[in-house]
mmCIF file of C-alpha atoms and ligand atoms in Angstrom:
data_model
loop_
_atom_site.group_PDB
_atom_site.id
_atom_site.type_symbol
_atom_site.label_atom_id
_atom_site.label_comp_id
_atom_site.label_asym_id
_atom_site.label_seq_id
_atom_site.Cartn_x
_atom_site.Cartn_y
_atom_site.Cartn_z
ATOM 1 C CA MET O 1 0.312 -0.104 0.334
ATOM 2 C CA GLU O 2 1.264 3.383 -0.493
ATOM 3 C CA GLY O 3 0.034 4.573 2.690
ATOM 4 C CA LEU O 4 -2.625 7.167 3.537
ATOM 5 C CA VAL O 5 -1.358 10.110 3.281
ATOM 6 C CA THR O 6 -1.842 8.955 -0.384
ATOM 7 C CA GLN O 7 -4.689 7.607 0.564
ATOM 8 C CA MET O 8 -6.002 10.670 1.735
ATOM 9 C CA SER O 9 -5.884 13.136 -1.072
ATOM 10 C CA PHE O 10 -6.711 10.967 -4.112
ATOM 11 C CA TRP O 11 -10.148 10.721 -2.337
ATOM 12 C CA ARG O 12 -10.229 13.658 -1.015
ATOM 13 C CA GLY O 13 -13.384 15.135 -3.735
ATOM 14 C CA ARG O 14 -13.747 12.681 -6.258
ATOM 15 C CA ARG O 15 -17.077 11.674 -7.223
ATOM 16 C CA VAL O 16 -18.441 8.867 -7.000
ATOM 17 C CA LEU O 17 -21.006 6.198 -6.652
ATOM 18 C CA VAL O 18 -21.674 3.326 -4.719
ATOM 19 C CA THR O 19 -24.295 0.997 -5.341
ATOM 20 C CA GLY O 20 -25.461 -0.918 -2.492
ATOM 21 C CA HIS O 21 -24.359 1.030 0.260
ATOM 22 C CA THR O 22 -27.266 0.085 2.572
ATOM 23 C CA GLY O 23 -26.047 -2.447 2.928
ATOM 24 C CA PHE O 24 -23.135 -3.945 4.940
ATOM 25 C CA LYS O 25 -20.201 -3.741 2.791
ATOM 26 C CA GLY O 26 -21.835 -1.515 1.188
ATOM 27 C CA SER O 27 -22.474 1.038 3.813
ATOM 28 C CA TRP O 28 -18.771 0.245 5.860
ATOM 29 C CA LEU O 29 -17.487 1.650 2.558
ATOM 30 C CA SER O 30 -19.710 4.618 2.324
ATOM 31 C CA LEU O 31 -18.538 5.764 5.206
ATOM 32 C CA GLN O 32 -15.060 4.743 5.402
ATOM 33 C CA LEU O 33 -15.734 7.110 1.882
ATOM 34 C CA ALA O 34 -16.539 9.887 3.443
ATOM 35 C CA ASP O 35 -14.056 9.686 6.066
ATOM 36 C CA LEU O 36 -11.798 10.177 3.405
ATOM 37 C CA GLY O 37 -13.950 13.332 1.989
ATOM 38 C CA ALA O 38 -14.863 11.241 -1.239
ATOM 39 C CA GLU O 39 -18.744 12.908 -2.379
ATOM 40 C CA VAL O 40 -20.853 10.022 -2.318
ATOM 41 C CA THR O 41 -23.547 8.933 -4.004
ATOM 42 C CA GLY O 42 -24.778 5.486 -3.051
ATOM 43 C CA PHE O 43 -28.044 3.766 -4.889
ATOM 44 C CA SER O 44 -29.705 0.829 -3.878
ATOM 45 C CA LEU O 45 -32.278 -0.635 -2.399
ATOM 46 C CA PRO O 46 -33.194 -0.018 1.455
ATOM 47 C CA PRO O 47 -31.986 -1.757 3.729
ATOM 48 C CA PRO O 48 -32.015 -5.488 3.874
ATOM 49 C CA THR O 49 -32.116 -6.291 7.268
ATOM 50 C CA GLU O 50 -33.612 -4.735 10.192
ATOM 51 C CA PRO O 51 -31.522 -3.892 12.319
ATOM 52 C CA SER O 52 -28.949 -2.295 9.311
ATOM 53 C CA LEU O 53 -25.565 -0.110 10.292
ATOM 54 C CA PHE O 54 -26.920 1.929 7.300
ATOM 55 C CA VAL O 55 -30.135 3.045 9.587
ATOM 56 C CA ALA O 56 -27.686 2.270 13.010
ATOM 57 C CA ALA O 57 -24.167 4.545 11.775
ATOM 58 C CA ARG O 58 -26.699 6.893 9.701
ATOM 59 C CA VAL O 59 -24.968 6.975 6.753
ATOM 60 C CA ALA O 60 -27.895 8.582 4.972
ATOM 61 C CA LYS O 61 -26.161 12.312 6.370
ATOM 62 C CA HIS O 62 -22.577 11.348 5.284
ATOM 63 C CA VAL O 63 -23.547 10.664 1.051
ATOM 64 C CA ARG O 64 -26.417 11.322 -1.301
ATOM 65 C CA HIS O 65 -28.577 8.450 -1.013
ATOM 66 C CA ILE O 66 -30.773 7.248 -3.549
ATOM 67 C CA ASP O 67 -33.418 4.868 -3.848
ATOM 68 C CA GLY O 68 -33.174 2.131 -6.818
ATOM 69 C CA ASP O 69 -33.834 -0.984 -8.428
ATOM 70 C CA VAL O 70 -30.390 -2.314 -10.460
ATOM 71 C CA ARG O 71 -32.789 -4.304 -12.734
ATOM 72 C CA ASP O 72 -34.534 -0.495 -13.409
ATOM 73 C CA SER O 73 -32.232 0.473 -16.242
ATOM 74 C CA ASP O 74 -33.468 4.293 -16.749
ATOM 75 C CA ALA O 75 -33.783 5.094 -12.663
ATOM 76 C CA VAL O 76 -30.329 2.989 -13.473
ATOM 77 C CA ARG O 77 -28.978 6.032 -15.812
ATOM 78 C CA ALA O 78 -30.406 8.089 -14.605
ATOM 79 C CA ALA O 79 -28.989 7.473 -10.652
ATOM 80 C CA VAL O 80 -25.048 7.803 -12.913
ATOM 81 C CA ALA O 81 -26.069 10.580 -15.110
ATOM 82 C CA SER O 82 -26.835 12.765 -11.562
ATOM 83 C CA ALA O 83 -24.468 11.556 -9.411
ATOM 84 C CA ARG O 84 -21.751 12.323 -12.527
ATOM 85 C CA PRO O 85 -19.226 9.677 -10.860
ATOM 86 C CA GLU O 86 -15.200 9.720 -10.834
ATOM 87 C CA ILE O 87 -15.299 5.980 -10.010
ATOM 88 C CA VAL O 88 -18.954 4.163 -9.671
ATOM 89 C CA LEU O 89 -17.810 0.678 -6.923
ATOM 90 C CA HIS O 90 -20.915 -1.825 -8.048
ATOM 91 C CA LEU O 91 -21.538 -3.955 -5.199
ATOM 92 C CA ALA O 92 -25.547 -4.279 -5.025
ATOM 93 C CA ALA O 93 -26.699 -8.043 -5.642
ATOM 94 C CA GLN O 94 -28.921 -10.629 -4.070
ATOM 95 C CA SER O 95 -25.392 -12.257 -1.369
ATOM 96 C CA LEU O 96 -27.286 -14.972 0.073
ATOM 97 C CA VAL O 97 -26.838 -18.805 -1.023
ATOM 98 C CA ARG O 98 -29.930 -19.464 0.789
ATOM 99 C CA THR O 99 -32.404 -17.456 -0.984
ATOM 100 C CA SER O 100 -30.486 -17.458 -4.126
ATOM 101 C CA TYR O 101 -32.111 -21.278 -3.537
ATOM 102 C CA GLU O 102 -35.609 -19.308 -3.157
ATOM 103 C CA GLU O 103 -35.225 -15.949 -5.808
ATOM 104 C CA PRO O 104 -33.165 -17.587 -8.585
ATOM 105 C CA ASP O 105 -34.830 -15.694 -10.887
ATOM 106 C CA ALA O 106 -34.188 -12.763 -9.514
ATOM 107 C CA THR O 107 -30.160 -13.592 -8.572
ATOM 108 C CA PHE O 108 -30.366 -13.198 -11.989
ATOM 109 C CA ALA O 109 -31.465 -10.286 -12.776
ATOM 110 C CA THR O 110 -29.880 -7.884 -9.852
ATOM 111 C CA ASN O 111 -26.456 -10.064 -9.855
ATOM 112 C CA VAL O 112 -26.112 -10.723 -13.906
ATOM 113 C CA MET O 113 -29.062 -7.342 -16.134
ATOM 114 C CA GLY O 114 -27.970 -5.501 -12.302
ATOM 115 C CA THR O 115 -24.262 -5.012 -13.503
ATOM 116 C CA VAL O 116 -24.498 -4.912 -17.260
ATOM 117 C CA ASN O 117 -27.031 -1.726 -16.406
ATOM 118 C CA VAL O 118 -24.953 -0.752 -14.749
ATOM 119 C CA LEU O 119 -21.916 -1.387 -16.817
ATOM 120 C CA GLU O 120 -24.596 0.778 -19.741
ATOM 121 C CA GLY O 121 -25.320 3.188 -17.652
ATOM 122 C CA ALA O 122 -21.350 4.485 -17.833
ATOM 123 C CA ARG O 123 -20.908 3.966 -21.008
ATOM 124 C CA ARG O 124 -23.033 6.983 -21.685
ATOM 125 C CA SER O 125 -21.281 8.958 -18.130
ATOM 126 C CA ASP O 126 -19.164 11.566 -19.030
ATOM 127 C CA GLY O 127 -16.172 11.950 -17.186
ATOM 128 C CA LEU O 128 -16.532 8.344 -15.353
ATOM 129 C CA ARG O 129 -12.053 7.046 -14.598
ATOM 130 C CA ALA O 130 -12.735 3.561 -12.763
ATOM 131 C CA ILE O 131 -14.808 1.221 -12.931
ATOM 132 C CA VAL O 132 -14.783 -1.736 -9.499
ATOM 133 C CA VAL O 133 -17.459 -4.397 -9.562
ATOM 134 C CA VAL O 134 -17.617 -6.401 -6.728
ATOM 135 C CA THR O 135 -18.770 -10.378 -7.365
ATOM 136 C CA SER O 136 -17.252 -13.185 -5.212
ATOM 137 C CA ASP O 137 -15.471 -15.842 -3.876
ATOM 138 C CA LYS O 138 -17.474 -17.683 -4.918
ATOM 139 C CA CYS O 139 -17.893 -17.463 -8.763
ATOM 140 C CA TYR O 140 -14.608 -19.962 -8.841
ATOM 141 C CA GLU O 141 -16.081 -23.499 -10.402
ATOM 142 C CA ASN O 142 -15.664 -25.363 -7.477
ATOM 143 C CA ARG O 143 -13.628 -28.603 -6.575
ATOM 144 C CA GLU O 144 -13.758 -29.469 -3.550
ATOM 145 C CA THR O 145 -9.704 -30.033 -4.835
ATOM 146 C CA GLY O 146 -9.732 -27.239 -1.216
ATOM 147 C CA ARG O 147 -6.276 -25.502 -4.205
ATOM 148 C CA ALA O 148 -6.898 -22.073 -3.045
ATOM 149 C CA TYR O 149 -8.611 -20.194 -6.793
ATOM 150 C CA VAL O 150 -6.517 -18.063 -9.387
ATOM 151 C CA GLU O 151 -7.817 -15.319 -10.845
ATOM 152 C CA ASP O 152 -7.057 -17.773 -14.118
ATOM 153 C CA ASP O 153 -9.612 -20.137 -13.434
ATOM 154 C CA PRO O 154 -12.772 -21.472 -14.469
ATOM 155 C CA MET O 155 -16.248 -19.138 -12.994
ATOM 156 C CA GLY O 156 -19.086 -21.653 -12.377
ATOM 157 C CA GLY O 157 -20.789 -21.957 -8.999
ATOM 158 C CA HIS O 158 -22.690 -24.750 -8.094
ATOM 159 C CA ASP O 159 -26.623 -22.870 -6.640
ATOM 160 C CA PRO O 160 -27.332 -19.446 -8.442
ATOM 161 C CA TYR O 161 -26.238 -17.531 -6.120
ATOM 162 C CA SER O 162 -22.637 -18.673 -7.087
ATOM 163 C CA ALA O 163 -23.400 -18.567 -10.063
ATOM 164 C CA SER O 164 -24.455 -15.433 -10.775
ATOM 165 C CA LYS O 165 -21.478 -14.012 -9.640
ATOM 166 C CA GLY O 166 -18.985 -16.071 -12.470
ATOM 167 C CA CYS O 167 -21.484 -14.888 -14.753
ATOM 168 C CA ALA O 168 -21.087 -11.252 -13.463
ATOM 169 C CA GLU O 169 -17.795 -11.815 -14.253
ATOM 170 C CA LEU O 170 -17.727 -12.549 -17.239
ATOM 171 C CA VAL O 171 -20.153 -9.846 -18.213
ATOM 172 C CA VAL O 172 -16.901 -7.183 -17.011
ATOM 173 C CA SER O 173 -15.012 -9.481 -19.296
ATOM 174 C CA ALA O 174 -16.680 -9.037 -22.346
ATOM 175 C CA TYR O 175 -17.986 -4.516 -22.283
ATOM 176 C CA ARG O 176 -14.051 -4.769 -21.181
ATOM 177 C CA ARG O 177 -12.835 -6.858 -24.093
ATOM 178 C CA SER O 178 -15.539 -4.599 -25.743
ATOM 179 C CA PHE O 179 -15.905 -1.214 -25.318
ATOM 180 C CA PHE O 180 -13.414 -0.770 -22.320
ATOM 181 C CA GLY O 181 -11.040 -1.857 -24.103
ATOM 182 C CA PRO O 182 -6.989 -0.718 -22.233
ATOM 183 C CA ALA O 183 -5.571 -0.357 -25.542
ATOM 184 C CA ASP O 184 -7.912 1.775 -26.222
ATOM 185 C CA HIS O 185 -8.082 3.896 -23.655
ATOM 186 C CA ALA O 186 -6.851 6.934 -25.131
ATOM 187 C CA ARG O 187 -10.839 7.164 -26.289
ATOM 188 C CA HIS O 188 -13.130 6.095 -24.229
ATOM 189 C CA GLY O 189 -10.617 7.092 -20.779
ATOM 190 C CA VAL O 190 -12.331 4.292 -17.959
ATOM 191 C CA ALA O 191 -11.011 1.652 -16.606
ATOM 192 C CA LEU O 192 -12.539 -1.904 -15.694
ATOM 193 C CA ALA O 193 -11.495 -4.869 -13.099
ATOM 194 C CA SER O 194 -13.695 -6.805 -10.841
ATOM 195 C CA ALA O 195 -12.968 -7.734 -7.582
ATOM 196 C CA ARG O 196 -12.674 -10.862 -5.482
ATOM 197 C CA ALA O 197 -12.887 -11.227 -1.925
ATOM 198 C CA GLY O 198 -13.722 -13.672 0.994
ATOM 199 C CA ASN O 199 -15.568 -14.163 3.340
ATOM 200 C CA VAL O 200 -16.731 -11.165 5.435
ATOM 201 C CA ILE O 201 -17.094 -10.445 9.085
ATOM 202 C CA GLY O 202 -17.635 -7.456 11.053
ATOM 203 C CA GLY O 203 -19.390 -5.341 13.583
ATOM 204 C CA GLY O 204 -23.415 -4.268 11.900
ATOM 205 C CA ASP O 205 -24.260 -7.481 9.525
ATOM 206 C CA TRP O 206 -26.846 -8.595 10.183
ATOM 207 C CA ALA O 207 -27.839 -10.731 7.205
ATOM 208 C CA LYS O 208 -29.863 -13.375 8.471
ATOM 209 C CA ASP O 209 -28.736 -17.042 8.020
ATOM 210 C CA ARG O 210 -25.205 -15.969 7.809
ATOM 211 C CA LEU O 211 -22.431 -16.966 10.558
ATOM 212 C CA VAL O 212 -20.984 -14.089 12.364
ATOM 213 C CA PRO O 213 -25.084 -12.266 12.099
ATOM 214 C CA ASP O 214 -26.985 -15.122 13.548
ATOM 215 C CA LEU O 215 -23.632 -15.425 16.032
ATOM 216 C CA MET O 216 -23.893 -12.318 17.954
ATOM 217 C CA ARG O 217 -27.999 -11.812 17.105
ATOM 218 C CA ASP O 218 -28.022 -15.872 19.304
ATOM 219 C CA PHE O 219 -25.333 -14.803 21.670
ATOM 220 C CA ALA O 220 -26.715 -11.079 22.866
ATOM 221 C CA ALA O 221 -30.434 -13.307 23.344
ATOM 222 C CA GLY O 222 -28.919 -15.606 25.278
ATOM 223 C CA ARG O 223 -29.658 -18.582 22.507
ATOM 224 C CA ARG O 224 -26.950 -21.628 21.178
ATOM 225 C CA THR O 225 -26.797 -21.618 17.280
ATOM 226 C CA ARG O 226 -27.540 -24.508 15.300
ATOM 227 C CA ILE O 227 -24.612 -24.117 13.096
ATOM 228 C CA ARG O 228 -25.359 -26.001 9.004
ATOM 229 C CA PHE O 229 -22.365 -26.397 7.763
ATOM 230 C CA PRO O 230 -19.389 -26.766 10.867
ATOM 231 C CA GLU O 231 -17.301 -28.113 9.176
ATOM 232 C CA ALA O 232 -17.271 -25.744 5.381
ATOM 233 C CA VAL O 233 -14.050 -24.213 4.908
ATOM 234 C CA ARG O 234 -14.253 -20.317 4.052
ATOM 235 C CA PRO O 235 -11.984 -17.963 3.126
ATOM 236 C CA TRP O 236 -12.187 -15.513 6.720
ATOM 237 C CA GLN O 237 -11.027 -12.112 6.540
ATOM 238 C CA HIS O 238 -12.572 -8.318 8.340
ATOM 239 C CA VAL O 239 -14.874 -5.955 5.589
ATOM 240 C CA LEU O 240 -12.243 -3.239 5.810
ATOM 241 C CA GLU O 241 -9.566 -5.615 4.346
ATOM 242 C CA PRO O 242 -11.368 -6.079 1.352
ATOM 243 C CA LEU O 243 -12.486 -2.981 1.369
ATOM 244 C CA SER O 244 -8.374 -1.750 1.442
ATOM 245 C CA GLY O 245 -8.024 -3.237 -1.487
ATOM 246 C CA TYR O 246 -10.896 -2.231 -3.643
ATOM 247 C CA LEU O 247 -10.615 1.427 -2.614
ATOM 248 C CA GLU O 248 -6.138 0.652 -3.635
ATOM 249 C CA LEU O 249 -7.473 -1.243 -6.982
ATOM 250 C CA ALA O 250 -10.326 2.149 -8.137
ATOM 251 C CA ARG O 251 -6.956 4.500 -7.226
ATOM 252 C CA ARG O 252 -4.751 2.932 -9.899
ATOM 253 C CA LEU O 253 -6.482 2.641 -12.539
ATOM 254 C CA CYS O 254 -8.521 6.775 -11.670
ATOM 255 C CA GLU O 255 -5.165 7.245 -11.737
ATOM 256 C CA GLY O 256 -4.280 5.629 -16.052
ATOM 257 C CA GLU O 257 -2.618 2.270 -14.766
ATOM 258 C CA VAL O 258 -4.112 0.209 -17.513
ATOM 259 C CA SER O 259 -2.690 -3.188 -16.911
ATOM 260 C CA VAL O 260 -4.375 -3.157 -13.191
ATOM 261 C CA ALA O 261 -8.180 -3.179 -15.357
ATOM 262 C CA GLU O 262 -8.036 -7.266 -14.861
ATOM 263 C CA CYS O 263 -9.943 -9.329 -12.049
ATOM 264 C CA TRP O 264 -8.257 -9.092 -8.505
ATOM 265 C CA ASN O 265 -8.250 -12.088 -5.791
ATOM 266 C CA PHE O 266 -8.725 -9.864 -1.902
ATOM 267 C CA GLY O 267 -8.955 -12.625 0.418
ATOM 268 C CA PRO O 268 -6.995 -14.243 3.564
ATOM 269 C CA ALA O 269 -3.918 -15.410 4.763
ATOM 270 C CA ALA O 270 -3.840 -18.705 3.442
ATOM 271 C CA SER O 271 -3.906 -19.790 6.987
ATOM 272 C CA ASP O 272 -7.161 -17.357 7.844
ATOM 273 C CA ALA O 273 -9.259 -20.305 5.609
ATOM 274 C CA GLN O 274 -10.569 -21.754 8.687
ATOM 275 C CA PRO O 275 -13.585 -23.834 8.963
ATOM 276 C CA VAL O 276 -16.955 -22.599 11.042
ATOM 277 C CA ARG O 277 -16.422 -24.756 14.326
ATOM 278 C CA ARG O 278 -13.282 -23.209 14.456
ATOM 279 C CA LEU O 279 -14.817 -18.803 13.869
ATOM 280 C CA ALA O 280 -18.007 -20.704 16.571
ATOM 281 C CA ASP O 281 -15.575 -21.663 18.808
ATOM 282 C CA ARG O 282 -13.721 -18.536 19.501
ATOM 283 C CA LEU O 283 -16.211 -16.470 19.172
ATOM 284 C CA ALA O 284 -18.077 -17.650 22.032
ATOM 285 C CA GLU O 285 -15.411 -18.096 23.842
ATOM 286 C CA LEU O 286 -14.696 -14.110 23.334
ATOM 287 C CA TRP O 287 -17.916 -13.662 23.941
ATOM 288 C CA GLY O 288 -17.416 -15.777 27.654
ATOM 289 C CA GLU O 289 -20.673 -17.110 29.791
ATOM 290 C CA GLY O 290 -23.834 -18.161 28.336
ATOM 291 C CA ALA O 291 -22.629 -18.853 24.230
ATOM 292 C CA GLY O 292 -22.472 -21.953 22.185
ATOM 293 C CA TRP O 293 -22.992 -23.428 18.867
ATOM 294 C CA ASP O 294 -24.786 -26.682 17.881
ATOM 295 C CA ALA O 295 -24.567 -28.326 14.048
ATOM 296 C CA THR O 296 -28.649 -28.519 13.039
ATOM 297 C CA GLY O 297 -28.249 -32.285 11.350
ATOM 298 C CA GLU O 298 -31.427 -30.947 9.644
ATOM 299 C CA PRO O 299 -30.869 -31.428 5.654
ATOM 300 C CA GLN O 300 -29.767 -28.436 3.660
ATOM 301 C CA PRO O 301 -29.186 -27.180 -0.086
ATOM 302 C CA HIS O 302 -26.247 -27.446 -0.921
ATOM 303 C CA GLU O 303 -22.864 -24.658 0.005
ATOM 304 C CA ALA O 304 -19.593 -25.340 -0.784
ATOM 305 C CA GLY O 305 -17.545 -27.118 1.584
ATOM 306 C CA HIS O 306 -13.297 -25.700 0.819
ATOM 307 C CA LEU O 307 -13.245 -21.992 -0.090
ATOM 308 C CA SER O 308 -10.109 -19.347 -0.163
ATOM 309 C CA LEU O 309 -7.802 -17.345 -2.286
ATOM 310 C CA ASP O 310 -5.004 -17.198 -3.972
ATOM 311 C CA CYS O 311 -4.258 -13.201 -3.387
ATOM 312 C CA THR O 312 -0.348 -12.900 -3.916
ATOM 313 C CA LYS O 313 -1.169 -11.084 -8.017
ATOM 314 C CA ALA O 314 -3.382 -8.913 -5.361
ATOM 315 C CA GLU O 315 -0.417 -8.866 -2.705
ATOM 316 C CA GLU O 316 2.795 -8.570 -5.881
ATOM 317 C CA ARG O 317 1.139 -6.022 -7.971
ATOM 318 C CA LEU O 318 -0.776 -3.807 -6.262
ATOM 319 C CA GLY O 319 1.412 -4.493 -2.648
ATOM 320 C CA TRP O 320 -2.257 -4.909 -1.593
ATOM 321 C CA ARG O 321 -1.913 -7.532 1.612
ATOM 322 C CA PRO O 322 -4.462 -8.193 4.830
ATOM 323 C CA THR O 323 -3.173 -5.769 7.895
ATOM 324 C CA TRP O 324 -5.602 -7.598 10.255
ATOM 325 C CA ASN O 325 -5.495 -11.427 10.296
ATOM 326 C CA LEU O 326 -8.536 -12.589 11.189
ATOM 327 C CA ASP O 327 -7.332 -13.469 15.068
ATOM 328 C CA GLU O 328 -7.597 -9.667 15.339
ATOM 329 C CA GLY O 329 -10.856 -9.256 12.472
ATOM 330 C CA LEU O 330 -12.837 -11.891 14.702
ATOM 331 C CA ALA O 331 -11.487 -9.398 18.169
ATOM 332 C CA GLN O 332 -12.832 -6.271 15.908
ATOM 333 C CA THR O 333 -15.678 -7.391 15.089
ATOM 334 C CA LEU O 334 -17.150 -9.229 18.471
ATOM 335 C CA ALA O 335 -15.832 -6.117 20.449
ATOM 336 C CA TRP O 336 -18.386 -3.424 17.937
ATOM 337 C CA TYR O 337 -21.510 -5.973 18.264
ATOM 338 C CA GLN O 338 -20.966 -6.325 21.845
ATOM 339 C CA ALA O 339 -20.145 -2.572 21.513
ATOM 340 C CA TYR O 340 -23.211 -1.945 20.057
ATOM 341 C CA TYR O 341 -25.345 -4.187 22.720
ATOM 342 C CA ARG O 342 -24.606 -2.212 25.749
ATOM 343 C CA GLY O 343 -25.831 1.054 23.757
ATOM 344 C CA ALA O 344 -22.883 2.535 22.000
ATOM 345 C CA ASP O 345 -22.772 4.449 19.070
ATOM 346 C CA ALA O 346 -23.148 2.721 15.840
ATOM 347 C CA TYR O 347 -21.709 5.771 13.693
ATOM 348 C CA ASN O 348 -18.323 6.073 16.746
ATOM 349 C CA LEU O 349 -17.915 2.962 15.993
ATOM 350 C CA THR O 350 -17.687 2.342 13.062
ATOM 351 C CA VAL O 351 -15.770 5.489 11.665
ATOM 352 C CA ASN O 352 -13.015 4.816 14.755
ATOM 353 C CA GLN O 353 -11.581 1.136 13.913
ATOM 354 C CA ILE O 354 -11.551 2.543 9.890
ATOM 355 C CA ARG O 355 -9.516 4.810 11.176
ATOM 356 C CA ALA O 356 -7.523 1.999 13.376
ATOM 357 C CA HIS O 357 -7.624 -0.060 10.157
ATOM 358 C CA ALA O 358 -6.191 2.459 8.322
ATOM 359 C CA ARG O 359 -3.434 3.134 11.347
ATOM 360 C CA ALA O 360 -2.211 -0.224 11.378
ATOM 361 C CA SER O 361 -1.954 -0.408 7.543
ATOM 362 C CA ALA O 362 -0.071 2.944 7.789
ATOM 363 C CA PRO O 363 4.038 2.184 6.556
ATOM 364 C CA SER O 364 5.661 4.478 8.834
ATOM 365 C CA PRO O 365 3.972 6.104 11.890
ATOM 366 C CA SER O 366 4.741 9.055 10.724
ATOM 367 C CA LEU O 367 1.379 8.425 8.223
ATOM 368 C CA ALA O 368 -0.194 7.291 10.810
ATOM 369 C CA HIS O 369 -0.619 9.944 13.271
ATOM 370 C CA GLY O 370 -1.455 11.699 9.123
ATOM 371 C CA ARG O 371 -4.902 12.588 10.036
HETATM 372 N N1 NAD S 401 -20.250 -10.599 2.526
HETATM 373 C C1 NAD S 401 -20.099 -11.609 2.464
HETATM 374 O O1 NAD S 401 -18.810 -11.879 2.941
HETATM 375 C C2 NAD S 401 -19.438 -10.795 0.713
HETATM 376 C C3 NAD S 401 -18.241 -12.352 0.493
HETATM 377 C C4 NAD S 401 -18.000 -11.903 -0.598
HETATM 378 C C5 NAD S 401 -18.598 -10.848 -2.321
HETATM 379 N N2 NAD S 401 -19.351 -10.649 -1.116
HETATM 380 C C6 NAD S 401 -20.250 -9.323 -2.641
HETATM 381 O O2 NAD S 401 -19.722 -7.791 -2.316
HETATM 382 C C7 NAD S 401 -20.883 -7.067 -1.929
HETATM 383 C C8 NAD S 401 -21.772 -5.743 -0.835
HETATM 384 O O3 NAD S 401 -22.026 -7.976 -0.018
HETATM 385 P P1 NAD S 401 -22.415 -7.065 1.264
HETATM 386 O O4 NAD S 401 -22.868 -8.418 2.282
HETATM 387 O O5 NAD S 401 -22.650 -6.371 1.692
HETATM 388 O O6 NAD S 401 -24.608 -7.952 0.967
HETATM 389 P P2 NAD S 401 -26.508 -7.180 1.271
HETATM 390 O O7 NAD S 401 -26.214 -7.883 1.151
HETATM 391 O O8 NAD S 401 -25.784 -6.384 2.546
HETATM 392 O O9 NAD S 401 -26.213 -5.469 1.013
HETATM 393 C C9 NAD S 401 -26.656 -6.022 -0.838
HETATM 394 C C10 NAD S 401 -26.555 -4.568 -1.071
HETATM 395 O O10 NAD S 401 -27.230 -4.329 -2.461
HETATM 396 C C11 NAD S 401 -28.896 -4.235 -1.910
HETATM 397 N N3 NAD S 401 -29.365 -4.676 -2.890
HETATM 398 C C12 NAD S 401 -29.836 -5.712 -3.502
HETATM 399 N N4 NAD S 401 -30.711 -6.108 -4.351
HETATM 400 C C13 NAD S 401 -30.710 -4.914 -5.422
HETATM 401 C C14 NAD S 401 -31.530 -4.318 -6.532
HETATM 402 N N5 NAD S 401 -31.809 -4.773 -7.495
HETATM 403 N N6 NAD S 401 -30.907 -2.908 -6.736
HETATM 404 C C15 NAD S 401 -30.908 -1.751 -6.074
HETATM 405 N N7 NAD S 401 -29.442 -2.693 -4.333
HETATM 406 C C16 NAD S 401 -29.702 -3.969 -5.216
HETATM 407 C C17 NAD S 401 -29.354 -3.695 -0.630
HETATM 408 O O11 NAD S 401 -30.653 -3.179 -0.312
HETATM 409 C C18 NAD S 401 -28.221 -3.142 -0.343
HETATM 410 O O12 NAD S 401 -27.430 -1.972 -0.482
HETATM 411 C C19 NAD S 401 -22.270 -7.543 -2.256
HETATM 412 O O13 NAD S 401 -21.713 -7.634 -4.134
HETATM 413 C C20 NAD S 401 -21.747 -9.666 -2.152
HETATM 414 O O14 NAD S 401 -22.254 -10.752 -3.444
HETATM 415 C C21 NAD S 401 -20.029 -10.439 -0.270
#
């Protein structure tokens, strides 16, 4: 990373369009960008959960909020025209594997055609320089080999969510080759990349059927959590880890570094690809008295057994690497929820962690004191 000072001077006053800003990652990202001084417009459906970080941390006070559906191409175009972004960060998605079994059509419409609509809006936008489309570690065809995925591995997906993210990657690739070609950059001026992150944890996630939100809700209510796939291995990382990758990538794209207009993995270190049971045990231990979980014996729809990402490319070519390891990410996550349930202000909790993470990733103490 080139450091906090570079990021701060780059983002101040930048016009940025974030889709999915009412969701978990989008709320963190919007507050982070606002804290860096960017002018953020968010385009999204209302928050997908109740409670939500978007409401709890008053994100709408810090960004310009547009309520809209990415499946509606006219609404997307109008939002892009009104935001006049230099940078688009596309996060809006139906983001849950289990919901994708119940609503496959809406999942494909949102995650695939929604991505097409955002890129179509981008094609008609003056002054746009960079687009980062957020997909997922689940975009890869999973052959359960236990090997970490590299960016060139084939796209695939067993369930509708995973397949929709593989499709979104193909959409990005086709738009880059057809309309935003790096060789043609001088003419169109836009650099387009995609980002595949791991399983994200952090305060303020209340999505249903996700491990950490389920545990936090149940621990706070004094219930034992029922866990579906305790042996499933996922590349766990704190939400600020992939966000730092998206921001670094967007900055480089915006500055015209067309060689980075590609697909990128932003996952944790290999040792942080851990089974669900290890996270559940650690969070129960950190929470203390009364926290625990049981494996549910009920039959479940298929979910991948082993997922991990090889992030050598981002490390070597972007200088990006994780700042907080899994233990630190779990500690920060638990601290966030416990403070929130004791009445602490969600905005302050979130921004304090954003700043602590930035200080921890700064290359030297002098930069760390820069904010
Ligand atoms: N959370 C994770 O572990 C994880 C891991 C890998 C990738 N991702 C990806 O990161 C992105 C953000 O994930 P998240 O965890 O914040 O998800 P989330 O469900 O909390 O948020 C999704 C956001 O998209 C919006 N949205 C959904 N359908 C929409 C539509 N039709 N039109 C407009 N907005 C719509 C929601 O309102 C919300 O703002 C998604 O693209 C997701 O697939 C998440």
